[in-house]
Amino acid sequence: MPDEALLDLTISELAPRIASGEVSPVAVTEAALARAERLQPVLNSFITLLSERALARARELEAEVADGKYRGPLHGIPIGIKDNIATRGIRTTVGSLVLSDNIPDEDAQVVALCEEAGAIILGKENLEEFAAGATSNNPHYGAVHNPWGLDHIPGGSSGGGGANVAAGITFASLGTDLGGSVRLPGTFCGVVGLKQTFGRVSQRGLLVTSFNGDHIGPMTRSVADSALVLQAIAGYDALDPSTVPVPVPDYLEGLGSSLAGLKAGVPSNYFFDEVDPEVETSVRNAIAALQELGVEVVEVSLPSMQYVGALRAASLSDGIVTHEPYLASARDKYGPNVVNRTMAGQFVLGRDYSRAMKVQRIIKEEYARVLQEVDFLVTPTAPIPAPRIDAVDIDVNGETHRVRGPGSGFISRNTSPMNGNGLPAITVPCGFSGNGLPIGVQFIGSPFEEGLLFQVASSYEQVSPSKGVKPDL
């Protein structure tokens, strides 16, 4: 197989060939780097490309295979790391000039685990400044472009990772998700994006994070690959009090199992209230496909979602606290969108924050009750396909919504609630808009039931109209 063709494989397809010695980690890495360098002027998906380091690592890992020291399915697999996740000795900018010279002296826990599993880091990926937005239009390092339509956003804030996975540069990329920042690049770039249960994966080494609801999760080319990456990074971290000491199951075990007897809940309110007709059609078709696979579909109600906007008070407060040191010393290095979003947090009163926590508790309890009646929920991932990069506003069913800057929460309205309730959620491609942009369906599960989500998502993936379709670059 020509080296370039290796980039069309998934991790699940490539790993056995590396394990047997049929395919060289060096050959895979050289092909990935060649594509990265060719497409960087087009996609602008990296902030720092680590060509020499990646090749040196590939040679080491190739020698290990020859010595019979195969580490597992990530051995020799090129991946990307969002540039707000710490990498020892490698510049980590968080997409801002404020930290343009920041070089961590320790790897994030997830980075250490991926390298221990044998993954090869190709580079640090471009993102929305300080991971604060859904577009990945970075004012300092340039906008990331969507491989399916170069004039369109890839989603944010992990846009570089989504673009790289969709373009066949990385086989997986680690992003962060505080309001949908893994799942939005997932749906807009036509890849699989996972936000696992809060506490399943260590946040240690995630820079300038929120104290409430941030996650590190994978973007991959398939559901099976998502399971493989989560297998490598999940688990209790004694140095991260947000992680939970619960067993990590074999996530591949349920893949391919029948869905007969499972019950899916489709919310009657909120998630389909403000949605583009093409998105709704694709997601409704996905629900029909689940029924063909043996899933019973029932309508459920989540009345407390009318109050979900109150959670914004908590995130604003988190923002002002985490940015305080930088605003005091380097405010002039911020882009205007981040400053405008952040400064509002100083006006949140203590009672407003407490009310937000009360609403969060009410919403959590409501989801817990509903998930006693069904096995999982199905919603659109985003209400629209990817907007254009130059869009400021968009029109949906006669209503105007902001794409970026203050008041731009519309794009993440279906994803951000899962950061508030901590539930696992995965997006899977489920079709295309009339102009060829990907659309995603979101499956939501009970706490620590990622295995069930993988089972459902993998079975749906096999019948999705998106299966096997790649962007033409």
GROMACS .gro file of C-alpha atoms in nm:
model
  473
    1MET     CA    1   0.000   0.000   0.000
    2PRO     CA    2   0.145   0.343  -0.095
    3ASP     CA    3   0.234   0.556   0.206
    4GLU     CA    4  -0.025   0.823   0.115
    5ALA     CA    5  -0.300   0.559   0.113
    6LEU     CA    6  -0.216   0.473   0.475
    7LEU     CA    7  -0.369   0.806   0.573
    8ASP     CA    8  -0.711   0.687   0.457
    9LEU     CA    9  -0.720   0.414   0.722
   10THR     CA   10  -0.861   0.430   1.073
   11ILE     CA   11  -0.658   0.345   1.382
   12SER     CA   12  -0.847   0.017   1.406
   13GLU     CA   13  -0.742  -0.072   1.051
   14LEU     CA   14  -0.383   0.051   1.076
   15ALA     CA   15  -0.285  -0.079   1.421
   16PRO     CA   16  -0.273  -0.453   1.330
   17ARG     CA   17  -0.048  -0.373   1.031
   18ILE     CA   18   0.195  -0.184   1.254
   19ALA     CA   19   0.184  -0.462   1.514
   20SER     CA   20   0.274  -0.724   1.250
   21GLY     CA   21   0.554  -0.514   1.105
   22GLU     CA   22   0.376  -0.483   0.771
   23VAL     CA   23   0.357  -0.104   0.809
   24SER     CA   24   0.631   0.117   0.947
   25PRO     CA   25   0.552   0.393   1.201
   26VAL     CA   26   0.815   0.599   1.020
   27ALA     CA   27   0.637   0.562   0.685
   28VAL     CA   28   0.302   0.659   0.841
   29THR     CA   29   0.454   0.959   1.017
   30GLU     CA   30   0.637   1.078   0.706
   31ALA     CA   31   0.313   1.059   0.507
   32ALA     CA   32   0.120   1.244   0.777
   33LEU     CA   33   0.381   1.517   0.804
   34ALA     CA   34   0.395   1.557   0.425
   35ARG     CA   35   0.018   1.606   0.415
   36ALA     CA   36   0.031   1.840   0.716
   37GLU     CA   37   0.293   2.059   0.548
   38ARG     CA   38   0.101   2.059   0.219
   39LEU     CA   39  -0.231   2.152   0.379
   40GLN     CA   40  -0.111   2.391   0.650
   41PRO     CA   41  -0.132   2.692   0.414
   42VAL     CA   42  -0.487   2.582   0.326
   43LEU     CA   43  -0.629   2.472   0.662
   44ASN     CA   44  -0.406   2.662   0.910
   45SER     CA   45  -0.474   2.379   1.154
   46PHE     CA   46  -0.146   2.385   1.350
   47ILE     CA   47   0.020   2.648   1.564
   48THR     CA   48   0.336   2.441   1.610
   49LEU     CA   49   0.428   2.148   1.384
   50LEU     CA   50   0.676   1.906   1.545
   51SER     CA   51   0.825   1.738   1.239
   52GLU     CA   52   1.172   1.646   1.370
   53ARG     CA   53   1.042   1.535   1.709
   54ALA     CA   54   0.768   1.323   1.550
   55LEU     CA   55   1.009   1.147   1.316
   56ALA     CA   56   1.257   1.075   1.594
   57ARG     CA   57   0.975   0.930   1.802
   58ALA     CA   58   0.857   0.720   1.506
   59ARG     CA   59   1.205   0.568   1.467
   60GLU     CA   60   1.211   0.474   1.835
   61LEU     CA   61   0.869   0.313   1.813
   62GLU     CA   62   0.959   0.127   1.496
   63ALA     CA   63   1.261  -0.021   1.673
   64GLU     CA   64   1.036  -0.129   1.960
   65VAL     CA   65   0.809  -0.321   1.722
   66ALA     CA   66   1.114  -0.494   1.574
   67ASP     CA   67   1.219  -0.591   1.929
   68GLY     CA   68   0.874  -0.735   2.006
   69LYS     CA   69   0.779  -0.448   2.237
   70TYR     CA   70   0.444  -0.352   2.087
   71ARG     CA   71   0.254  -0.120   2.323
   72GLY     CA   72  -0.099  -0.152   2.184
   73PRO     CA   73  -0.327   0.000   1.921
   74LEU     CA   74  -0.190   0.357   1.952
   75HIS     CA   75   0.168   0.238   1.891
   76GLY     CA   76   0.307   0.442   1.601
   77ILE     CA   77  -0.017   0.635   1.541
   78PRO     CA   78   0.020   1.009   1.458
   79ILE     CA   79  -0.209   1.231   1.666
   80GLY     CA   80  -0.257   1.602   1.735
   81ILE     CA   81  -0.283   1.790   2.065
   82LYS     CA   82  -0.485   2.108   2.108
   83ASP     CA   83  -0.261   2.398   2.204
   84ASN     CA   84  -0.420   2.449   2.545
   85ILE     CA   85  -0.302   2.108   2.670
   86ALA     CA   86   0.043   2.118   2.833
   87THR     CA   87   0.334   1.951   2.657
   88ARG     CA   88   0.670   1.935   2.832
   89GLY     CA   89   0.932   2.143   2.655
   90ILE     CA   90   0.693   2.237   2.374
   91ARG     CA   91   0.537   2.580   2.337
   92THR     CA   92   0.174   2.580   2.452
   93THR     CA   93   0.007   2.911   2.362
   94VAL     CA   94  -0.364   2.853   2.435
   95GLY     CA   95  -0.409   3.036   2.105
   96SER     CA   96  -0.315   3.371   2.259
   97LEU     CA   97  -0.025   3.615   2.249
   98VAL     CA   98  -0.058   3.629   2.627
   99LEU     CA   99   0.108   3.286   2.648
  100SER     CA  100   0.300   3.290   2.320
  101ASP     CA  101   0.627   3.204   2.498
  102ASN     CA  102   0.479   2.956   2.746
  103ILE     CA  103   0.681   2.631   2.761
  104PRO     CA  104   0.545   2.389   3.024
  105ASP     CA  105   0.788   2.179   3.226
  106GLU     CA  106   0.544   1.890   3.258
  107ASP     CA  107   0.312   1.701   3.025
  108ALA     CA  108  -0.061   1.698   3.083
  109GLN     CA  109  -0.169   1.359   3.215
  110VAL     CA  110  -0.349   1.274   2.890
  111VAL     CA  111  -0.036   1.354   2.687
  112ALA     CA  112   0.174   1.131   2.911
  113LEU     CA  113  -0.079   0.850   2.874
  114CYS     CA  114  -0.093   0.882   2.494
  115GLU     CA  115   0.285   0.876   2.465
  116GLU     CA  116   0.300   0.581   2.702
  117ALA     CA  117   0.055   0.405   2.468
  118GLY     CA  118   0.290   0.474   2.175
  119ALA     CA  119   0.116   0.766   2.002
  120ILE     CA  120   0.325   1.011   1.799
  121ILE     CA  121   0.245   1.380   1.845
  122LEU     CA  122   0.258   1.563   1.511
  123GLY     CA  123   0.199   1.908   1.657
  124LYS     CA  124   0.003   2.153   1.867
  125GLU     CA  125  -0.325   2.244   1.700
  126ASN     CA  126  -0.484   2.581   1.635
  127LEU     CA  127  -0.791   2.684   1.834
  128GLU     CA  128  -1.012   2.973   1.933
  129GLU     CA  129  -0.813   3.212   2.155
  130PHE     CA  130  -0.823   3.079   2.512
  131ALA     CA  131  -1.070   2.814   2.386
  132ALA     CA  132  -1.342   3.078   2.420
  133GLY     CA  133  -1.570   3.038   2.121
  134ALA     CA  134  -1.717   2.808   1.857
  135THR     CA  135  -1.550   2.931   1.536
  136SER     CA  136  -1.169   2.885   1.569
  137ASN     CA  137  -1.128   3.227   1.404
  138ASN     CA  138  -0.807   3.303   1.592
  139PRO     CA  139  -0.711   3.675   1.583
  140HIS     CA  140  -0.341   3.601   1.640
  141TYR     CA  141  -0.266   3.274   1.457
  142GLY     CA  142  -0.531   3.299   1.187
  143ALA     CA  143  -0.861   3.123   1.123
  144VAL     CA  144  -0.879   2.745   1.085
  145HIS     CA  145  -1.055   2.635   0.765
  146ASN     CA  146  -1.300   2.348   0.731
  147PRO     CA  147  -1.179   2.072   0.492
  148TRP     CA  148  -1.537   2.028   0.364
  149GLY     CA  149  -1.568   2.393   0.267
  150LEU     CA  150  -1.264   2.616   0.305
  151ASP     CA  151  -1.477   2.929   0.345
  152HIS     CA  152  -1.651   2.773   0.647
  153ILE     CA  153  -1.556   2.738   1.012
  154PRO     CA  154  -1.443   2.397   1.144
  155GLY     CA  155  -1.618   2.460   1.475
  156GLY     CA  156  -1.451   2.551   1.798
  157SER     CA  157  -1.278   2.579   2.007
  158SER     CA  158  -1.087   2.263   1.900
  159GLY     CA  159  -1.107   2.353   1.532
  160GLY     CA  160  -0.752   2.257   1.437
  161GLY     CA  161  -0.803   1.906   1.567
  162GLY     CA  162  -1.133   1.859   1.386
  163ALA     CA  163  -0.984   1.984   1.059
  164ASN     CA  164  -0.678   1.760   1.090
  165VAL     CA  165  -0.877   1.444   1.157
  166ALA     CA  166  -1.120   1.518   0.872
  167ALA     CA  167  -0.834   1.592   0.632
  168GLY     CA  168  -0.656   1.267   0.714
  169ILE     CA  169  -0.354   1.437   0.874
  170THR     CA  170  -0.394   1.302   1.226
  171PHE     CA  171  -0.564   0.972   1.309
  172ALA     CA  172  -0.693   1.128   1.630
  173SER     CA  173  -0.669   1.464   1.801
  174LEU     CA  174  -0.721   1.554   2.165
  175GLY     CA  175  -0.938   1.860   2.215
  176THR     CA  176  -1.111   2.020   2.510
  177ASP     CA  177  -1.484   2.059   2.558
  178LEU     CA  178  -1.634   2.320   2.792
  179GLY     CA  179  -1.944   2.397   2.587
  180GLY     CA  180  -1.914   2.162   2.292
  181SER     CA  181  -1.558   2.236   2.180
  182VAL     CA  182  -1.489   1.875   2.079
  183ARG     CA  183  -1.839   1.790   1.957
  184LEU     CA  184  -1.882   2.105   1.746
  185PRO     CA  185  -1.567   2.041   1.539
  186GLY     CA  186  -1.694   1.683   1.528
  187THR     CA  187  -2.024   1.776   1.365
  188PHE     CA  188  -1.890   2.057   1.143
  189CYS     CA  189  -1.591   1.853   1.018
  190GLY     CA  190  -1.777   1.524   0.981
  191VAL     CA  191  -1.580   1.326   1.241
  192VAL     CA  192  -1.658   1.155   1.572
  193GLY     CA  193  -1.625   1.379   1.878
  194LEU     CA  194  -1.656   1.252   2.236
  195LYS     CA  195  -1.717   1.434   2.563
  196GLN     CA  196  -1.698   1.157   2.820
  197THR     CA  197  -1.845   1.176   3.171
  198PHE     CA  198  -1.698   1.452   3.386
  199GLY     CA  199  -1.439   1.282   3.608
  200ARG     CA  200  -1.360   0.997   3.366
  201VAL     CA  201  -1.045   1.165   3.225
  202SER     CA  202  -0.787   1.375   3.407
  203GLN     CA  203  -0.787   1.749   3.343
  204ARG     CA  204  -0.440   1.792   3.493
  205GLY     CA  205  -0.236   1.997   3.251
  206LEU     CA  206  -0.533   2.163   3.083
  207LEU     CA  207  -0.444   2.533   3.076
  208VAL     CA  208  -0.678   2.817   3.176
  209THR     CA  209  -0.970   2.585   3.229
  210SER     CA  210  -1.304   2.641   3.395
  211PHE     CA  211  -1.352   2.498   3.739
  212ASN     CA  212  -1.682   2.347   3.636
  213GLY     CA  213  -1.744   2.129   3.333
  214ASP     CA  214  -1.431   2.125   3.118
  215HIS     CA  215  -1.327   1.795   2.958
  216ILE     CA  216  -1.042   1.664   2.743
  217GLY     CA  217  -1.175   1.432   2.474
  218PRO     CA  218  -1.087   1.276   2.138
  219MET     CA  219  -1.184   1.356   1.781
  220THR     CA  220  -1.143   1.050   1.557
  221ARG     CA  221  -1.235   0.906   1.218
  222SER     CA  222  -1.455   0.630   1.361
  223VAL     CA  223  -1.641   0.533   1.676
  224ALA     CA  224  -1.407   0.237   1.733
  225ASP     CA  225  -1.111   0.476   1.723
  226SER     CA  226  -1.281   0.699   1.979
  227ALA     CA  227  -1.314   0.397   2.206
  228LEU     CA  228  -0.945   0.312   2.158
  229VAL     CA  229  -0.833   0.664   2.252
  230LEU     CA  230  -1.062   0.683   2.555
  231GLN     CA  231  -0.926   0.344   2.665
  232ALA     CA  232  -0.579   0.499   2.673
  233ILE     CA  233  -0.662   0.823   2.857
  234ALA     CA  234  -0.946   0.725   3.094
  235GLY     CA  235  -0.891   0.649   3.460
  236TYR     CA  236  -0.844   0.789   3.805
  237ASP     CA  237  -0.562   1.040   3.855
  238ALA     CA  238  -0.460   1.070   4.220
  239LEU     CA  239  -0.328   1.421   4.148
  240ASP     CA  240  -0.654   1.544   3.994
  241PRO     CA  241  -0.940   1.564   4.246
  242SER     CA  242  -1.195   1.600   3.964
  243THR     CA  243  -1.139   1.240   3.854
  244VAL     CA  244  -1.352   0.959   3.996
  245PRO     CA  245  -1.206   0.624   4.111
  246VAL     CA  246  -1.437   0.399   3.910
  247PRO     CA  247  -1.324   0.102   3.696
  248VAL     CA  248  -1.252   0.160   3.327
  249PRO     CA  249  -1.426  -0.110   3.121
  250ASP     CA  250  -1.318  -0.254   2.786
  251TYR     CA  251  -1.478   0.000   2.554
  252LEU     CA  252  -1.444  -0.222   2.247
  253GLU     CA  253  -1.640  -0.505   2.405
  254GLY     CA  254  -1.988  -0.386   2.306
  255LEU     CA  255  -1.907  -0.270   1.953
  256GLY     CA  256  -2.114  -0.460   1.701
  257SER     CA  257  -2.365  -0.580   1.960
  258SER     CA  258  -2.735  -0.567   1.869
  259LEU     CA  259  -2.932  -0.260   1.969
  260ALA     CA  260  -3.255  -0.457   2.000
  261GLY     CA  261  -3.427  -0.387   2.330
  262LEU     CA  262  -3.262  -0.049   2.385
  263LYS     CA  263  -3.483   0.256   2.432
  264ALA     CA  264  -3.393   0.599   2.295
  265GLY     CA  265  -3.544   0.922   2.424
  266VAL     CA  266  -3.605   1.207   2.181
  267PRO     CA  267  -3.662   1.538   2.364
  268SER     CA  268  -3.991   1.708   2.277
  269ASN     CA  269  -3.862   2.048   2.384
  270TYR     CA  270  -3.552   2.265   2.349
  271PHE     CA  271  -3.318   2.059   2.128
  272PHE     CA  272  -3.532   2.075   1.815
  273ASP     CA  273  -3.687   2.416   1.891
  274GLU     CA  274  -3.435   2.623   1.694
  275VAL     CA  275  -3.279   2.407   1.427
  276ASP     CA  276  -3.205   2.436   1.057
  277PRO     CA  277  -3.450   2.225   0.850
  278GLU     CA  278  -3.166   2.030   0.683
  279VAL     CA  279  -3.019   1.944   1.022
  280GLU     CA  280  -3.357   1.832   1.156
  281THR     CA  281  -3.419   1.612   0.852
  282SER     CA  282  -3.080   1.440   0.886
  283VAL     CA  283  -3.123   1.380   1.259
  284ARG     CA  284  -3.481   1.253   1.218
  285ASN     CA  285  -3.350   1.015   0.952
  286ALA     CA  286  -3.086   0.895   1.198
  287ILE     CA  287  -3.359   0.830   1.456
  288ALA     CA  288  -3.552   0.629   1.196
  289ALA     CA  289  -3.234   0.431   1.124
  290LEU     CA  290  -3.201   0.348   1.494
  291GLN     CA  291  -3.556   0.212   1.487
  292GLU     CA  292  -3.458  -0.009   1.193
  293LEU     CA  293  -3.174  -0.137   1.410
  294GLY     CA  294  -3.421  -0.243   1.679
  295VAL     CA  295  -3.422   0.062   1.909
  296GLU     CA  296  -3.752   0.167   2.062
  297VAL     CA  297  -3.791   0.545   2.030
  298VAL     CA  298  -4.000   0.740   2.278
  299GLU     CA  299  -4.061   1.110   2.330
  300VAL     CA  300  -3.931   1.260   2.654
  301SER     CA  301  -3.972   1.602   2.812
  302LEU     CA  302  -3.702   1.812   2.977
  303PRO     CA  303  -3.896   2.117   3.101
  304SER     CA  304  -3.609   2.252   3.312
  305MET     CA  305  -3.411   2.324   2.994
  306GLN     CA  306  -3.600   2.654   2.969
  307TYR     CA  307  -3.372   2.774   3.252
  308VAL     CA  308  -3.044   2.647   3.108
  309GLY     CA  309  -2.930   3.000   3.021
  310ALA     CA  310  -2.883   3.065   3.392
  311LEU     CA  311  -2.573   2.845   3.387
  312ARG     CA  312  -2.401   3.123   3.196
  313ALA     CA  313  -2.357   3.314   3.523
  314ALA     CA  314  -2.132   3.039   3.655
  315SER     CA  315  -1.917   3.023   3.342
  316LEU     CA  316  -1.876   3.402   3.340
  317SER     CA  317  -1.755   3.392   3.699
  318ASP     CA  318  -1.509   3.114   3.620
  319GLY     CA  319  -1.379   3.315   3.327
  320ILE     CA  320  -1.296   3.629   3.520
  321VAL     CA  321  -1.118   3.430   3.793
  322THR     CA  322  -0.904   3.223   3.557
  323HIS     CA  323  -0.809   3.523   3.343
  324GLU     CA  324  -0.748   3.769   3.628
  325PRO     CA  325  -0.367   3.733   3.640
  326TYR     CA  326  -0.332   3.773   3.264
  327LEU     CA  327  -0.575   4.065   3.240
  328ALA     CA  328  -0.370   4.248   3.501
  329SER     CA  329  -0.036   4.196   3.326
  330ALA     CA  330  -0.106   4.151   2.954
  331ARG     CA  331  -0.451   4.284   2.868
  332ASP     CA  332  -0.322   4.448   2.548
  333LYS     CA  333  -0.227   4.105   2.411
  334TYR     CA  334  -0.584   3.974   2.418
  335GLY     CA  335  -0.812   3.965   2.116
  336PRO     CA  336  -1.130   4.173   2.160
  337ASN     CA  337  -1.375   3.879   2.173
  338VAL     CA  338  -1.207   3.716   2.472
  339VAL     CA  339  -1.183   4.045   2.662
  340ASN     CA  340  -1.550   4.122   2.600
  341ARG     CA  341  -1.660   3.773   2.708
  342THR     CA  342  -1.438   3.771   3.014
  343MET     CA  343  -1.490   4.117   3.162
  344ALA     CA  344  -1.864   4.062   3.204
  345GLY     CA  345  -1.785   3.806   3.472
  346GLN     CA  346  -1.687   4.074   3.723
  347PHE     CA  347  -2.052   4.183   3.744
  348VAL     CA  348  -2.190   3.842   3.848
  349LEU     CA  349  -2.306   3.857   4.210
  350GLY     CA  350  -2.255   3.575   4.457
  351ARG     CA  351  -2.628   3.507   4.472
  352ASP     CA  352  -2.639   3.483   4.092
  353TYR     CA  353  -2.365   3.222   4.100
  354SER     CA  354  -2.551   3.030   4.369
  355ARG     CA  355  -2.871   3.043   4.165
  356ALA     CA  356  -2.681   2.907   3.866
  357MET     CA  357  -2.561   2.616   4.079
  358LYS     CA  358  -2.919   2.557   4.193
  359VAL     CA  359  -3.042   2.547   3.834
  360GLN     CA  360  -2.756   2.314   3.743
  361ARG     CA  361  -2.866   2.077   4.021
  362ILE     CA  362  -3.230   2.087   3.905
  363ILE     CA  363  -3.129   2.008   3.546
  364LYS     CA  364  -2.901   1.724   3.660
  365GLU     CA  365  -3.183   1.570   3.860
  366GLU     CA  366  -3.420   1.597   3.564
  367TYR     CA  367  -3.178   1.418   3.329
  368ALA     CA  368  -3.121   1.151   3.594
  369ARG     CA  369  -3.496   1.085   3.609
  370VAL     CA  370  -3.537   1.075   3.232
  371LEU     CA  371  -3.241   0.839   3.193
  372GLN     CA  372  -3.415   0.597   3.428
  373GLU     CA  373  -3.684   0.563   3.161
  374VAL     CA  374  -3.459   0.542   2.851
  375ASP     CA  375  -3.110   0.411   2.779
  376PHE     CA  376  -2.988   0.718   2.591
  377LEU     CA  377  -3.104   1.046   2.436
  378VAL     CA  378  -3.080   1.158   2.073
  379THR     CA  379  -3.051   1.523   1.963
  380PRO     CA  380  -2.893   1.732   1.687
  381THR     CA  381  -2.533   1.812   1.781
  382ALA     CA  382  -2.548   2.167   1.645
  383PRO     CA  383  -2.858   2.353   1.526
  384ILE     CA  384  -2.694   2.445   1.193
  385PRO     CA  385  -2.424   2.326   0.951
  386ALA     CA  386  -2.093   2.512   0.965
  387PRO     CA  387  -2.134   2.889   0.904
  388ARG     CA  388  -1.895   3.082   0.681
  389ILE     CA  389  -1.576   3.212   0.838
  390ASP     CA  390  -1.674   3.571   0.760
  391ALA     CA  391  -2.026   3.535   0.905
  392VAL     CA  392  -2.115   3.758   1.199
  393ASP     CA  393  -2.483   3.663   1.211
  394ILE     CA  394  -2.686   3.375   1.071
  395ASP     CA  395  -3.056   3.341   0.998
  396VAL     CA  396  -3.239   3.028   1.115
  397ASN     CA  397  -3.610   3.001   1.045
  398GLY     CA  398  -3.645   3.379   1.033
  399GLU     CA  399  -3.450   3.442   1.355
  400THR     CA  400  -3.107   3.609   1.356
  401HIS     CA  401  -2.831   3.468   1.577
  402ARG     CA  402  -2.474   3.584   1.638
  403VAL     CA  403  -2.191   3.352   1.528
  404ARG     CA  404  -1.908   3.504   1.729
  405GLY     CA  405  -1.847   3.758   2.003
  406PRO     CA  406  -2.087   3.848   2.287
  407GLY     CA  407  -2.422   3.671   2.266
  408SER     CA  408  -2.293   3.398   2.034
  409GLY     CA  409  -2.405   3.095   2.236
  410PHE     CA  410  -2.652   2.977   1.972
  411ILE     CA  411  -2.412   2.736   1.798
  412SER     CA  412  -2.341   2.552   2.125
  413ARG     CA  413  -2.700   2.552   2.258
  414ASN     CA  414  -2.733   2.173   2.214
  415THR     CA  415  -2.388   2.079   2.340
  416SER     CA  416  -2.321   2.309   2.636
  417PRO     CA  417  -2.596   2.163   2.859
  418MET     CA  418  -2.399   1.836   2.876
  419ASN     CA  419  -2.104   2.025   3.023
  420GLY     CA  420  -2.336   2.152   3.294
  421ASN     CA  421  -2.475   1.809   3.381
  422GLY     CA  422  -2.150   1.617   3.322
  423LEU     CA  423  -2.316   1.343   3.114
  424PRO     CA  424  -2.126   1.164   2.837
  425ALA     CA  425  -2.214   1.269   2.482
  426ILE     CA  426  -2.083   1.167   2.141
  427THR     CA  427  -2.141   1.316   1.797
  428VAL     CA  428  -2.146   1.098   1.486
  429PRO     CA  429  -2.181   1.215   1.123
  430CYS     CA  430  -2.536   1.159   0.995
  431GLY     CA  431  -2.555   1.333   0.658
  432PHE     CA  432  -2.486   1.652   0.466
  433SER     CA  433  -2.645   1.985   0.394
  434GLY     CA  434  -2.745   2.083   0.041
  435ASN     CA  435  -2.403   2.243  -0.013
  436GLY     CA  436  -2.212   1.939   0.111
  437LEU     CA  437  -2.134   2.037   0.471
  438PRO     CA  438  -2.145   1.762   0.736
  439ILE     CA  439  -2.426   1.726   0.992
  440GLY     CA  440  -2.396   1.535   1.320
  441VAL     CA  441  -2.629   1.352   1.556
  442GLN     CA  442  -2.560   1.358   1.932
  443PHE     CA  443  -2.612   1.058   2.161
  444ILE     CA  444  -2.624   1.131   2.535
  445GLY     CA  445  -2.594   0.866   2.806
  446SER     CA  446  -2.595   0.808   3.180
  447PRO     CA  447  -2.282   0.876   3.388
  448PHE     CA  448  -1.988   0.648   3.303
  449GLU     CA  449  -2.191   0.466   3.036
  450GLU     CA  450  -1.954   0.551   2.752
  451GLY     CA  451  -1.951   0.185   2.653
  452LEU     CA  452  -2.322   0.195   2.573
  453LEU     CA  453  -2.277   0.516   2.372
  454PHE     CA  454  -2.000   0.349   2.171
  455GLN     CA  455  -2.228   0.051   2.106
  456VAL     CA  456  -2.510   0.273   1.981
  457ALA     CA  457  -2.288   0.512   1.786
  458SER     CA  458  -2.091   0.232   1.621
  459SER     CA  459  -2.405   0.050   1.506
  460TYR     CA  460  -2.552   0.371   1.367
  461GLU     CA  461  -2.222   0.460   1.199
  462GLN     CA  462  -2.250   0.149   0.982
  463VAL     CA  463  -2.577   0.270   0.825
  464SER     CA  464  -2.508   0.645   0.825
  465PRO     CA  465  -2.522   0.819   0.485
  466SER     CA  466  -2.187   0.975   0.581
  467LYS     CA  467  -2.008   0.639   0.598
  468GLY     CA  468  -1.703   0.632   0.373
  469VAL     CA  469  -1.745   0.989   0.245
  470LYS     CA  470  -1.437   1.210   0.275
  471PRO     CA  471  -1.371   1.577   0.191
  472ASP     CA  472  -1.212   1.644  -0.148
  473LEU     CA  473  -0.890   1.829  -0.080
   0.00000   0.00000   0.00000
